[in-house]
Amino acid sequence: MTQEQQPKKKKKGGFFYKIYSGNILRDERLTKNAGLFALVLFYAIIYVSNRYAYHQELHKIADLKDDVKILKYDILTRQSELSGKGRQSNIEKYVKESESELGIATRPPFLIE
């Protein structure tokens, strides 16, 4: 039999068969551009990791902003309580209830020279 008479060998499968069988790794186009594929893969990994870190920082910032807001309200509450306790009427009431020797001045203050 001559070459013309010999039946042509069929190529097994297509693209997906090459991937499944591992023959895609021996493809000439892939081996020539392996460095480029590795570089693209490296940049993709860097991109994903940076994006993940960025989102983690955003969550931390949001949590800290919530904490700051809560602390501001706490400070305002404490300031209002202190200003209420520091009023003269509340101090007089406290002095009377504690039966202290302190009292309200009946004479106005005077200047010592």
PDB file of N, CA and C in Angstrom:
ATOM      1  N   MET A   1       0.834  -1.175   0.000  1.00  0.00           N
ATOM      2  CA  MET A   1       0.000   0.000   0.000  1.00  0.00           C
ATOM      3  C   MET A   1       0.876   1.234   0.000  1.00  0.00           C
ATOM      4  N   THR A   2       0.452   2.146  -0.786  1.00  0.00           N
ATOM      5  CA  THR A   2       1.174   3.405  -0.838  1.00  0.00           C
ATOM      6  C   THR A   2       0.574   4.350   0.180  1.00  0.00           C
ATOM      7  N   GLN A   3       1.231   5.506   0.276  1.00  0.00           N
ATOM      8  CA  GLN A   3       0.767   6.479   1.254  1.00  0.00           C
ATOM      9  C   GLN A   3      -0.632   6.990   0.914  1.00  0.00           C
ATOM     10  N   GLU A   4      -0.923   7.066  -0.351  1.00  0.00           N
ATOM     11  CA  GLU A   4      -2.235   7.572  -0.733  1.00  0.00           C
ATOM     12  C   GLU A   4      -3.334   6.593  -0.373  1.00  0.00           C
ATOM     13  N   GLN A   5      -2.990   5.347  -0.395  1.00  0.00           N
ATOM     14  CA  GLN A   5      -4.005   4.346  -0.144  1.00  0.00           C
ATOM     15  C   GLN A   5      -4.191   4.088   1.355  1.00  0.00           C
ATOM     16  N   GLN A   6      -3.220   4.447   2.145  1.00  0.00           N
ATOM     17  CA  GLN A   6      -3.347   4.215   3.577  1.00  0.00           C
ATOM     18  C   GLN A   6      -4.419   5.131   4.141  1.00  0.00           C
ATOM     19  N   PRO A   7      -5.230   4.604   5.000  1.00  0.00           N
ATOM     20  CA  PRO A   7      -6.261   5.455   5.609  1.00  0.00           C
ATOM     21  C   PRO A   7      -5.603   6.490   6.525  1.00  0.00           C
ATOM     22  N   LYS A   8      -6.156   7.684   6.480  1.00  0.00           N
ATOM     23  CA  LYS A   8      -5.629   8.755   7.330  1.00  0.00           C
ATOM     24  C   LYS A   8      -6.036   8.496   8.768  1.00  0.00           C
ATOM     25  N   LYS A   9      -5.093   8.759   9.636  1.00  0.00           N
ATOM     26  CA  LYS A   9      -5.386   8.578  11.058  1.00  0.00           C
ATOM     27  C   LYS A   9      -6.222   9.761  11.520  1.00  0.00           C
ATOM     28  N   LYS A  10      -7.257   9.453  12.238  1.00  0.00           N
ATOM     29  CA  LYS A  10      -8.110  10.503  12.776  1.00  0.00           C
ATOM     30  C   LYS A  10      -7.470  11.084  14.028  1.00  0.00           C
ATOM     31  N   LYS A  11      -7.561  12.382  14.143  1.00  0.00           N
ATOM     32  CA  LYS A  11      -7.108  13.011  15.378  1.00  0.00           C
ATOM     33  C   LYS A  11      -8.160  12.730  16.432  1.00  0.00           C
ATOM     34  N   LYS A  12      -7.687  12.344  17.562  1.00  0.00           N
ATOM     35  CA  LYS A  12      -8.620  12.045  18.635  1.00  0.00           C
ATOM     36  C   LYS A  12      -9.080  13.339  19.295  1.00  0.00           C
ATOM     37  N   GLY A  13     -10.360  13.502  19.358  1.00  0.00           N
ATOM     38  CA  GLY A  13     -10.953  14.595  20.109  1.00  0.00           C
ATOM     39  C   GLY A  13     -10.572  15.967  19.609  1.00  0.00           C
ATOM     40  N   GLY A  14     -11.033  16.957  20.337  1.00  0.00           N
ATOM     41  CA  GLY A  14     -10.762  18.340  19.995  1.00  0.00           C
ATOM     42  C   GLY A  14     -10.052  19.046  21.132  1.00  0.00           C
ATOM     43  N   PHE A  15     -10.418  20.275  21.325  1.00  0.00           N
ATOM     44  CA  PHE A  15      -9.777  21.144  22.311  1.00  0.00           C
ATOM     45  C   PHE A  15      -9.946  20.606  23.734  1.00  0.00           C
ATOM     46  N   PHE A  16     -11.156  20.197  24.074  1.00  0.00           N
ATOM     47  CA  PHE A  16     -11.420  19.725  25.429  1.00  0.00           C
ATOM     48  C   PHE A  16     -10.707  18.408  25.707  1.00  0.00           C
ATOM     49  N   TYR A  17     -10.566  17.592  24.687  1.00  0.00           N
ATOM     50  CA  TYR A  17      -9.824  16.340  24.851  1.00  0.00           C
ATOM     51  C   TYR A  17      -8.350  16.621  25.123  1.00  0.00           C
ATOM     52  N   LYS A  18      -7.806  17.633  24.442  1.00  0.00           N
ATOM     53  CA  LYS A  18      -6.403  17.996  24.665  1.00  0.00           C
ATOM     54  C   LYS A  18      -6.200  18.464  26.106  1.00  0.00           C
ATOM     55  N   ILE A  19      -7.141  19.235  26.613  1.00  0.00           N
ATOM     56  CA  ILE A  19      -7.034  19.717  27.993  1.00  0.00           C
ATOM     57  C   ILE A  19      -7.151  18.553  28.966  1.00  0.00           C
ATOM     58  N   TYR A  20      -8.138  17.695  28.744  1.00  0.00           N
ATOM     59  CA  TYR A  20      -8.382  16.564  29.638  1.00  0.00           C
ATOM     60  C   TYR A  20      -7.213  15.590  29.633  1.00  0.00           C
ATOM     61  N   SER A  21      -6.657  15.324  28.478  1.00  0.00           N
ATOM     62  CA  SER A  21      -5.574  14.339  28.385  1.00  0.00           C
ATOM     63  C   SER A  21      -4.216  14.920  28.749  1.00  0.00           C
ATOM     64  N   GLY A  22      -4.091  16.234  28.778  1.00  0.00           N
ATOM     65  CA  GLY A  22      -2.835  16.865  29.128  1.00  0.00           C
ATOM     66  C   GLY A  22      -1.966  17.175  27.923  1.00  0.00           C
ATOM     67  N   ASN A  23      -2.472  16.888  26.731  1.00  0.00           N
ATOM     68  CA  ASN A  23      -1.701  17.162  25.521  1.00  0.00           C
ATOM     69  C   ASN A  23      -1.580  18.653  25.248  1.00  0.00           C
ATOM     70  N   ILE A  24      -2.412  19.444  25.867  1.00  0.00           N
ATOM     71  CA  ILE A  24      -2.364  20.889  25.656  1.00  0.00           C
ATOM     72  C   ILE A  24      -1.039  21.459  26.168  1.00  0.00           C
ATOM     73  N   LEU A  25      -0.441  20.784  27.170  1.00  0.00           N
ATOM     74  CA  LEU A  25       0.817  21.265  27.734  1.00  0.00           C
ATOM     75  C   LEU A  25       1.997  21.062  26.786  1.00  0.00           C
ATOM     76  N   ARG A  26       1.828  20.181  25.795  1.00  0.00           N
ATOM     77  CA  ARG A  26       2.889  19.955  24.823  1.00  0.00           C
ATOM     78  C   ARG A  26       2.698  20.796  23.571  1.00  0.00           C
ATOM     79  N   ASP A  27       1.649  21.588  23.533  1.00  0.00           N
ATOM     80  CA  ASP A  27       1.369  22.423  22.366  1.00  0.00           C
ATOM     81  C   ASP A  27       2.471  23.472  22.221  1.00  0.00           C
ATOM     82  N   GLU A  28       2.889  23.696  21.001  1.00  0.00           N
ATOM     83  CA  GLU A  28       4.003  24.611  20.724  1.00  0.00           C
ATOM     84  C   GLU A  28       3.664  26.052  21.100  1.00  0.00           C
ATOM     85  N   ARG A  29       2.441  26.463  20.826  1.00  0.00           N
ATOM     86  CA  ARG A  29       2.057  27.844  21.147  1.00  0.00           C
ATOM     87  C   ARG A  29       2.098  28.090  22.652  1.00  0.00           C
ATOM     88  N   LEU A  30       1.695  27.093  23.417  1.00  0.00           N
ATOM     89  CA  LEU A  30       1.694  27.252  24.866  1.00  0.00           C
ATOM     90  C   LEU A  30       3.113  27.286  25.421  1.00  0.00           C
ATOM     91  N   THR A  31       3.972  26.451  24.927  1.00  0.00           N
ATOM     92  CA  THR A  31       5.337  26.426  25.451  1.00  0.00           C
ATOM     93  C   THR A  31       6.108  27.684  25.081  1.00  0.00           C
ATOM     94  N   LYS A  32       5.818  28.265  23.914  1.00  0.00           N
ATOM     95  CA  LYS A  32       6.502  29.502  23.531  1.00  0.00           C
ATOM     96  C   LYS A  32       6.070  30.665  24.418  1.00  0.00           C
ATOM     97  N   ASN A  33       4.817  30.660  24.839  1.00  0.00           N
ATOM     98  CA  ASN A  33       4.267  31.780  25.614  1.00  0.00           C
ATOM     99  C   ASN A  33       4.117  31.449  27.094  1.00  0.00           C
ATOM    100  N   ALA A  34       4.820  30.450  27.566  1.00  0.00           N
ATOM    101  CA  ALA A  34       4.697  30.040  28.967  1.00  0.00           C
ATOM    102  C   ALA A  34       5.108  31.173  29.905  1.00  0.00           C
ATOM    103  N   GLY A  35       6.145  31.916  29.555  1.00  0.00           N
ATOM    104  CA  GLY A  35       6.575  33.033  30.396  1.00  0.00           C
ATOM    105  C   GLY A  35       5.496  34.103  30.507  1.00  0.00           C
ATOM    106  N   LEU A  36       4.844  34.377  29.387  1.00  0.00           N
ATOM    107  CA  LEU A  36       3.764  35.375  29.395  1.00  0.00           C
ATOM    108  C   LEU A  36       2.594  34.905  30.250  1.00  0.00           C
ATOM    109  N   PHE A  37       2.244  33.618  30.125  1.00  0.00           N
ATOM    110  CA  PHE A  37       1.153  33.079  30.945  1.00  0.00           C
ATOM    111  C   PHE A  37       1.501  33.141  32.424  1.00  0.00           C
ATOM    112  N   ALA A  38       2.744  32.835  32.750  1.00  0.00           N
ATOM    113  CA  ALA A  38       3.172  32.904  34.150  1.00  0.00           C
ATOM    114  C   ALA A  38       3.106  34.338  34.667  1.00  0.00           C
ATOM    115  N   LEU A  39       3.507  35.299  33.840  1.00  0.00           N
ATOM    116  CA  LEU A  39       3.456  36.704  34.233  1.00  0.00           C
ATOM    117  C   LEU A  39       2.018  37.172  34.449  1.00  0.00           C
ATOM    118  N   VAL A  40       1.134  36.778  33.541  1.00  0.00           N
ATOM    119  CA  VAL A  40      -0.283  37.145  33.682  1.00  0.00           C
ATOM    120  C   VAL A  40      -0.866  36.512  34.940  1.00  0.00           C
ATOM    121  N   LEU A  41      -0.528  35.264  35.211  1.00  0.00           N
ATOM    122  CA  LEU A  41      -1.003  34.589  36.412  1.00  0.00           C
ATOM    123  C   LEU A  41      -0.471  35.277  37.671  1.00  0.00           C
ATOM    124  N   PHE A  42       0.790  35.663  37.644  1.00  0.00           N
ATOM    125  CA  PHE A  42       1.385  36.367  38.779  1.00  0.00           C
ATOM    126  C   PHE A  42       0.659  37.688  39.044  1.00  0.00           C
ATOM    127  N   TYR A  43       0.412  38.463  37.990  1.00  0.00           N
ATOM    128  CA  TYR A  43      -0.297  39.737  38.162  1.00  0.00           C
ATOM    129  C   TYR A  43      -1.735  39.520  38.621  1.00  0.00           C
ATOM    130  N   ALA A  44      -2.365  38.464  38.166  1.00  0.00           N
ATOM    131  CA  ALA A  44      -3.731  38.173  38.609  1.00  0.00           C
ATOM    132  C   ALA A  44      -3.749  37.859  40.099  1.00  0.00           C
ATOM    133  N   ILE A  45      -2.770  37.103  40.564  1.00  0.00           N
ATOM    134  CA  ILE A  45      -2.703  36.782  41.992  1.00  0.00           C
ATOM    135  C   ILE A  45      -2.443  38.043  42.816  1.00  0.00           C
ATOM    136  N   ILE A  46      -1.544  38.880  42.346  1.00  0.00           N
ATOM    137  CA  ILE A  46      -1.265  40.152  43.042  1.00  0.00           C
ATOM    138  C   ILE A  46      -2.519  41.024  43.078  1.00  0.00           C
ATOM    139  N   TYR A  47      -3.239  41.091  41.974  1.00  0.00           N
ATOM    140  CA  TYR A  47      -4.451  41.907  41.898  1.00  0.00           C
ATOM    141  C   TYR A  47      -5.494  41.414  42.893  1.00  0.00           C
ATOM    142  N   VAL A  48      -5.709  40.114  42.939  1.00  0.00           N
ATOM    143  CA  VAL A  48      -6.717  39.556  43.842  1.00  0.00           C
ATOM    144  C   VAL A  48      -6.314  39.785  45.289  1.00  0.00           C
ATOM    145  N   SER A  49      -5.042  39.579  45.611  1.00  0.00           N
ATOM    146  CA  SER A  49      -4.619  39.765  46.999  1.00  0.00           C
ATOM    147  C   SER A  49      -4.706  41.233  47.421  1.00  0.00           C
ATOM    148  N   ASN A  50      -4.357  42.140  46.536  1.00  0.00           N
ATOM    149  CA  ASN A  50      -4.472  43.571  46.863  1.00  0.00           C
ATOM    150  C   ASN A  50      -5.928  43.981  47.041  1.00  0.00           C
ATOM    151  N   ARG A  51      -6.790  43.465  46.197  1.00  0.00           N
ATOM    152  CA  ARG A  51      -8.215  43.785  46.314  1.00  0.00           C
ATOM    153  C   ARG A  51      -8.777  43.245  47.626  1.00  0.00           C
ATOM    154  N   TYR A  52      -8.358  42.046  48.008  1.00  0.00           N
ATOM    155  CA  TYR A  52      -8.806  41.466  49.271  1.00  0.00           C
ATOM    156  C   TYR A  52      -8.329  42.313  50.453  1.00  0.00           C
ATOM    157  N   ALA A  53      -7.063  42.705  50.423  1.00  0.00           N
ATOM    158  CA  ALA A  53      -6.519  43.537  51.504  1.00  0.00           C
ATOM    159  C   ALA A  53      -7.246  44.881  51.568  1.00  0.00           C
ATOM    160  N   TYR A  54      -7.561  45.444  50.406  1.00  0.00           N
ATOM    161  CA  TYR A  54      -8.283  46.714  50.344  1.00  0.00           C
ATOM    162  C   TYR A  54      -9.657  46.585  50.995  1.00  0.00           C
ATOM    163  N   HIS A  55     -10.366  45.508  50.701  1.00  0.00           N
ATOM    164  CA  HIS A  55     -11.690  45.315  51.293  1.00  0.00           C
ATOM    165  C   HIS A  55     -11.592  45.084  52.800  1.00  0.00           C
ATOM    166  N   GLN A  56     -10.554  44.403  53.239  1.00  0.00           N
ATOM    167  CA  GLN A  56     -10.362  44.225  54.672  1.00  0.00           C
ATOM    168  C   GLN A  56     -10.149  45.572  55.357  1.00  0.00           C
ATOM    169  N   GLU A  57      -9.358  46.434  54.745  1.00  0.00           N
ATOM    170  CA  GLU A  57      -9.121  47.770  55.311  1.00  0.00           C
ATOM    171  C   GLU A  57     -10.412  48.590  55.339  1.00  0.00           C
ATOM    172  N   LEU A  58     -11.230  48.465  54.294  1.00  0.00           N
ATOM    173  CA  LEU A  58     -12.502  49.188  54.280  1.00  0.00           C
ATOM    174  C   LEU A  58     -13.408  48.737  55.423  1.00  0.00           C
ATOM    175  N   HIS A  59     -13.433  47.430  55.680  1.00  0.00           N
ATOM    176  CA  HIS A  59     -14.243  46.935  56.789  1.00  0.00           C
ATOM    177  C   HIS A  59     -13.709  47.439  58.127  1.00  0.00           C
ATOM    178  N   LYS A  60     -12.393  47.470  58.285  1.00  0.00           N
ATOM    179  CA  LYS A  60     -11.811  47.996  59.520  1.00  0.00           C
ATOM    180  C   LYS A  60     -12.162  49.467  59.707  1.00  0.00           C
ATOM    181  N   ILE A  61     -12.076  50.235  58.627  1.00  0.00           N
ATOM    182  CA  ILE A  61     -12.384  51.668  58.701  1.00  0.00           C
ATOM    183  C   ILE A  61     -13.844  51.878  59.078  1.00  0.00           C
ATOM    184  N   ALA A  62     -14.736  51.090  58.481  1.00  0.00           N
ATOM    185  CA  ALA A  62     -16.162  51.213  58.801  1.00  0.00           C
ATOM    186  C   ALA A  62     -16.416  50.870  60.266  1.00  0.00           C
ATOM    187  N   ASP A  63     -15.773  49.820  60.768  1.00  0.00           N
ATOM    188  CA  ASP A  63     -15.940  49.455  62.180  1.00  0.00           C
ATOM    189  C   ASP A  63     -15.407  50.548  63.096  1.00  0.00           C
ATOM    190  N   LEU A  64     -14.260  51.110  62.751  1.00  0.00           N
ATOM    191  CA  LEU A  64     -13.684  52.177  63.582  1.00  0.00           C
ATOM    192  C   LEU A  64     -14.552  53.431  63.563  1.00  0.00           C
ATOM    193  N   LYS A  65     -15.153  53.737  62.408  1.00  0.00           N
ATOM    194  CA  LYS A  65     -16.058  54.888  62.352  1.00  0.00           C
ATOM    195  C   LYS A  65     -17.262  54.672  63.257  1.00  0.00           C
ATOM    196  N   ASP A  66     -17.784  53.447  63.278  1.00  0.00           N
ATOM    197  CA  ASP A  66     -18.902  53.149  64.169  1.00  0.00           C
ATOM    198  C   ASP A  66     -18.476  53.305  65.632  1.00  0.00           C
ATOM    199  N   ASP A  67     -17.274  52.820  65.946  1.00  0.00           N
ATOM    200  CA  ASP A  67     -16.777  52.960  67.311  1.00  0.00           C
ATOM    201  C   ASP A  67     -16.613  54.426  67.699  1.00  0.00           C
ATOM    202  N   VAL A  68     -16.106  55.231  66.789  1.00  0.00           N
ATOM    203  CA  VAL A  68     -15.932  56.664  67.068  1.00  0.00           C
ATOM    204  C   VAL A  68     -17.288  57.322  67.310  1.00  0.00           C
ATOM    205  N   LYS A  69     -18.280  56.956  66.510  1.00  0.00           N
ATOM    206  CA  LYS A  69     -19.611  57.537  66.686  1.00  0.00           C
ATOM    207  C   LYS A  69     -20.187  57.165  68.053  1.00  0.00           C
ATOM    208  N   ILE A  70     -20.023  55.922  68.454  1.00  0.00           N
ATOM    209  CA  ILE A  70     -20.526  55.478  69.754  1.00  0.00           C
ATOM    210  C   ILE A  70     -19.796  56.215  70.878  1.00  0.00           C
ATOM    211  N   LEU A  71     -18.485  56.359  70.749  1.00  0.00           N
ATOM    212  CA  LEU A  71     -17.718  57.061  71.781  1.00  0.00           C
ATOM    213  C   LEU A  71     -18.080  58.538  71.859  1.00  0.00           C
ATOM    214  N   LYS A  72     -18.375  59.167  70.718  1.00  0.00           N
ATOM    215  CA  LYS A  72     -18.801  60.572  70.739  1.00  0.00           C
ATOM    216  C   LYS A  72     -20.100  60.721  71.515  1.00  0.00           C
ATOM    217  N   TYR A  73     -21.065  59.813  71.270  1.00  0.00           N
ATOM    218  CA  TYR A  73     -22.327  59.893  71.999  1.00  0.00           C
ATOM    219  C   TYR A  73     -22.111  59.640  73.489  1.00  0.00           C
ATOM    220  N   ASP A  74     -21.200  58.741  73.820  1.00  0.00           N
ATOM    221  CA  ASP A  74     -20.898  58.474  75.222  1.00  0.00           C
ATOM    222  C   ASP A  74     -20.296  59.707  75.884  1.00  0.00           C
ATOM    223  N   ILE A  75     -19.395  60.376  75.193  1.00  0.00           N
ATOM    224  CA  ILE A  75     -18.778  61.595  75.734  1.00  0.00           C
ATOM    225  C   ILE A  75     -19.825  62.688  75.934  1.00  0.00           C
ATOM    226  N   LEU A  76     -20.705  62.856  74.966  1.00  0.00           N
ATOM    227  CA  LEU A  76     -21.756  63.866  75.102  1.00  0.00           C
ATOM    228  C   LEU A  76     -22.661  63.557  76.297  1.00  0.00           C
ATOM    229  N   THR A  77     -22.974  62.297  76.488  1.00  0.00           N
ATOM    230  CA  THR A  77     -23.818  61.908  77.615  1.00  0.00           C
ATOM    231  C   THR A  77     -23.125  62.229  78.935  1.00  0.00           C
ATOM    232  N   ARG A  78     -21.864  61.885  79.040  1.00  0.00           N
ATOM    233  CA  ARG A  78     -21.126  62.146  80.275  1.00  0.00           C
ATOM    234  C   ARG A  78     -20.951  63.649  80.523  1.00  0.00           C
ATOM    235  N   GLN A  79     -20.733  64.411  79.457  1.00  0.00           N
ATOM    236  CA  GLN A  79     -20.609  65.861  79.623  1.00  0.00           C
ATOM    237  C   GLN A  79     -21.914  66.464  80.122  1.00  0.00           C
ATOM    238  N   SER A  80     -23.030  66.000  79.590  1.00  0.00           N
ATOM    239  CA  SER A  80     -24.310  66.545  80.043  1.00  0.00           C
ATOM    240  C   SER A  80     -24.585  66.154  81.495  1.00  0.00           C
ATOM    241  N   GLU A  81     -24.195  64.919  81.875  1.00  0.00           N
ATOM    242  CA  GLU A  81     -24.365  64.517  83.274  1.00  0.00           C
ATOM    243  C   GLU A  81     -23.509  65.378  84.197  1.00  0.00           C
ATOM    244  N   LEU A  82     -22.268  65.631  83.801  1.00  0.00           N
ATOM    245  CA  LEU A  82     -21.378  66.449  84.639  1.00  0.00           C
ATOM    246  C   LEU A  82     -21.852  67.887  84.727  1.00  0.00           C
ATOM    247  N   SER A  83     -22.326  68.419  83.611  1.00  0.00           N
ATOM    248  CA  SER A  83     -22.812  69.802  83.670  1.00  0.00           C
ATOM    249  C   SER A  83     -24.069  69.882  84.523  1.00  0.00           C
ATOM    250  N   GLY A  84     -24.875  68.842  84.515  1.00  0.00           N
ATOM    251  CA  GLY A  84     -26.062  68.812  85.372  1.00  0.00           C
ATOM    252  C   GLY A  84     -25.690  68.725  86.835  1.00  0.00           C
ATOM    253  N   LYS A  85     -24.682  67.901  87.145  1.00  0.00           N
ATOM    254  CA  LYS A  85     -24.249  67.755  88.539  1.00  0.00           C
ATOM    255  C   LYS A  85     -23.503  68.985  89.031  1.00  0.00           C
ATOM    256  N   GLY A  86     -22.941  69.756  88.129  1.00  0.00           N
ATOM    257  CA  GLY A  86     -22.163  70.921  88.519  1.00  0.00           C
ATOM    258  C   GLY A  86     -22.996  72.174  88.681  1.00  0.00           C
ATOM    259  N   ARG A  87     -24.263  72.129  88.417  1.00  0.00           N
ATOM    260  CA  ARG A  87     -25.117  73.313  88.594  1.00  0.00           C
ATOM    261  C   ARG A  87     -25.231  73.633  90.079  1.00  0.00           C
ATOM    262  N   GLN A  88     -25.393  74.909  90.337  1.00  0.00           N
ATOM    263  CA  GLN A  88     -25.425  75.374  91.732  1.00  0.00           C
ATOM    264  C   GLN A  88     -26.584  74.742  92.487  1.00  0.00           C
ATOM    265  N   SER A  89     -27.722  74.618  91.877  1.00  0.00           N
ATOM    266  CA  SER A  89     -28.877  74.059  92.588  1.00  0.00           C
ATOM    267  C   SER A  89     -28.618  72.601  92.974  1.00  0.00           C
ATOM    268  N   ASN A  90     -27.982  71.834  92.115  1.00  0.00           N
ATOM    269  CA  ASN A  90     -27.686  70.437  92.448  1.00  0.00           C
ATOM    270  C   ASN A  90     -26.616  70.340  93.533  1.00  0.00           C
ATOM    271  N   ILE A  91     -25.654  71.246  93.501  1.00  0.00           N
ATOM    272  CA  ILE A  91     -24.618  71.242  94.535  1.00  0.00           C
ATOM    273  C   ILE A  91     -25.227  71.590  95.891  1.00  0.00           C
ATOM    274  N   GLU A  92     -26.114  72.598  95.913  1.00  0.00           N
ATOM    275  CA  GLU A  92     -26.780  72.968  97.161  1.00  0.00           C
ATOM    276  C   GLU A  92     -27.613  71.808  97.691  1.00  0.00           C
ATOM    277  N   LYS A  93     -28.289  71.122  96.803  1.00  0.00           N
ATOM    278  CA  LYS A  93     -29.111  69.982  97.196  1.00  0.00           C
ATOM    279  C   LYS A  93     -28.233  68.874  97.786  1.00  0.00           C
ATOM    280  N   TYR A  94     -27.083  68.620  97.160  1.00  0.00           N
ATOM    281  CA  TYR A  94     -26.156  67.596  97.642  1.00  0.00           C
ATOM    282  C   TYR A  94     -25.597  67.964  99.016  1.00  0.00           C
ATOM    283  N   VAL A  95     -25.260  69.236  99.214  1.00  0.00           N
ATOM    284  CA  VAL A  95     -24.701  69.680 100.494  1.00  0.00           C
ATOM    285  C   VAL A  95     -25.747  69.530 101.598  1.00  0.00           C
ATOM    286  N   LYS A  96     -26.996  69.860 101.319  1.00  0.00           N
ATOM    287  CA  LYS A  96     -28.053  69.727 102.333  1.00  0.00           C
ATOM    288  C   LYS A  96     -28.297  68.260 102.673  1.00  0.00           C
ATOM    289  N   GLU A  97     -28.296  67.388 101.649  1.00  0.00           N
ATOM    290  CA  GLU A  97     -28.568  65.970 101.895  1.00  0.00           C
ATOM    291  C   GLU A  97     -27.434  65.294 102.650  1.00  0.00           C
ATOM    292  N   SER A  98     -26.210  65.737 102.403  1.00  0.00           N
ATOM    293  CA  SER A  98     -25.069  65.094 103.069  1.00  0.00           C
ATOM    294  C   SER A  98     -24.825  65.672 104.461  1.00  0.00           C
ATOM    295  N   GLU A  99     -25.577  66.661 104.861  1.00  0.00           N
ATOM    296  CA  GLU A  99     -25.470  67.297 106.169  1.00  0.00           C
ATOM    297  C   GLU A  99     -24.035  67.747 106.440  1.00  0.00           C
ATOM    298  N   SER A 100     -23.498  68.416 105.487  1.00  0.00           N
ATOM    299  CA  SER A 100     -22.139  68.925 105.593  1.00  0.00           C
ATOM    300  C   SER A 100     -22.145  70.280 106.295  1.00  0.00           C
ATOM    301  N   GLU A 101     -20.990  70.690 106.796  1.00  0.00           N
ATOM    302  CA  GLU A 101     -20.873  71.995 107.445  1.00  0.00           C
ATOM    303  C   GLU A 101     -20.850  73.110 106.415  1.00  0.00           C
ATOM    304  N   LEU A 102     -20.683  72.758 105.218  1.00  0.00           N
ATOM    305  CA  LEU A 102     -20.671  73.763 104.155  1.00  0.00           C
ATOM    306  C   LEU A 102     -22.065  74.352 104.003  1.00  0.00           C
ATOM    307  N   GLY A 103     -22.109  75.579 103.571  1.00  0.00           N
ATOM    308  CA  GLY A 103     -23.398  76.219 103.368  1.00  0.00           C
ATOM    309  C   GLY A 103     -23.291  77.328 102.348  1.00  0.00           C
ATOM    310  N   ILE A 104     -24.423  77.955 102.108  1.00  0.00           N
ATOM    311  CA  ILE A 104     -24.446  79.048 101.143  1.00  0.00           C
ATOM    312  C   ILE A 104     -23.962  80.299 101.862  1.00  0.00           C
ATOM    313  N   ALA A 105     -23.125  81.048 101.201  1.00  0.00           N
ATOM    314  CA  ALA A 105     -22.591  82.276 101.800  1.00  0.00           C
ATOM    315  C   ALA A 105     -23.709  83.299 101.914  1.00  0.00           C
ATOM    316  N   THR A 106     -23.839  83.878 103.134  1.00  0.00           N
ATOM    317  CA  THR A 106     -24.854  84.902 103.349  1.00  0.00           C
ATOM    318  C   THR A 106     -24.285  86.288 103.111  1.00  0.00           C
ATOM    319  N   ARG A 107     -22.965  86.422 103.270  1.00  0.00           N
ATOM    320  CA  ARG A 107     -22.317  87.707 103.029  1.00  0.00           C
ATOM    321  C   ARG A 107     -21.620  87.638 101.678  1.00  0.00           C
ATOM    322  N   PRO A 108     -21.613  88.723 100.967  1.00  0.00           N
ATOM    323  CA  PRO A 108     -20.893  88.728  99.697  1.00  0.00           C
ATOM    324  C   PRO A 108     -19.388  88.712  99.946  1.00  0.00           C
ATOM    325  N   PRO A 109     -18.637  88.223  99.013  1.00  0.00           N
ATOM    326  CA  PRO A 109     -17.182  88.163  99.200  1.00  0.00           C
ATOM    327  C   PRO A 109     -16.598  89.597  99.205  1.00  0.00           C
ATOM    328  N   PHE A 110     -15.467  89.748  99.881  1.00  0.00           N
ATOM    329  CA  PHE A 110     -14.839  91.067  99.918  1.00  0.00           C
ATOM    330  C   PHE A 110     -13.372  90.911  99.589  1.00  0.00           C
ATOM    331  N   LEU A 111     -12.774  91.991  99.219  1.00  0.00           N
ATOM    332  CA  LEU A 111     -11.403  92.042  98.766  1.00  0.00           C
ATOM    333  C   LEU A 111     -10.474  92.300  99.935  1.00  0.00           C
ATOM    334  N   ILE A 112      -9.446  91.491 100.099  1.00  0.00           N
ATOM    335  CA  ILE A 112      -8.434  91.691 101.162  1.00  0.00           C
ATOM    336  C   ILE A 112      -7.265  92.426 100.524  1.00  0.00           C
ATOM    337  N   GLU A 113      -6.893  93.559 101.176  1.00  0.00           N
ATOM    338  CA  GLU A 113      -5.771  94.338 100.640  1.00  0.00           C
ATOM    339  C   GLU A 113      -4.602  94.317 101.551  1.00  0.00           C
TER     340      GLU A 113
END
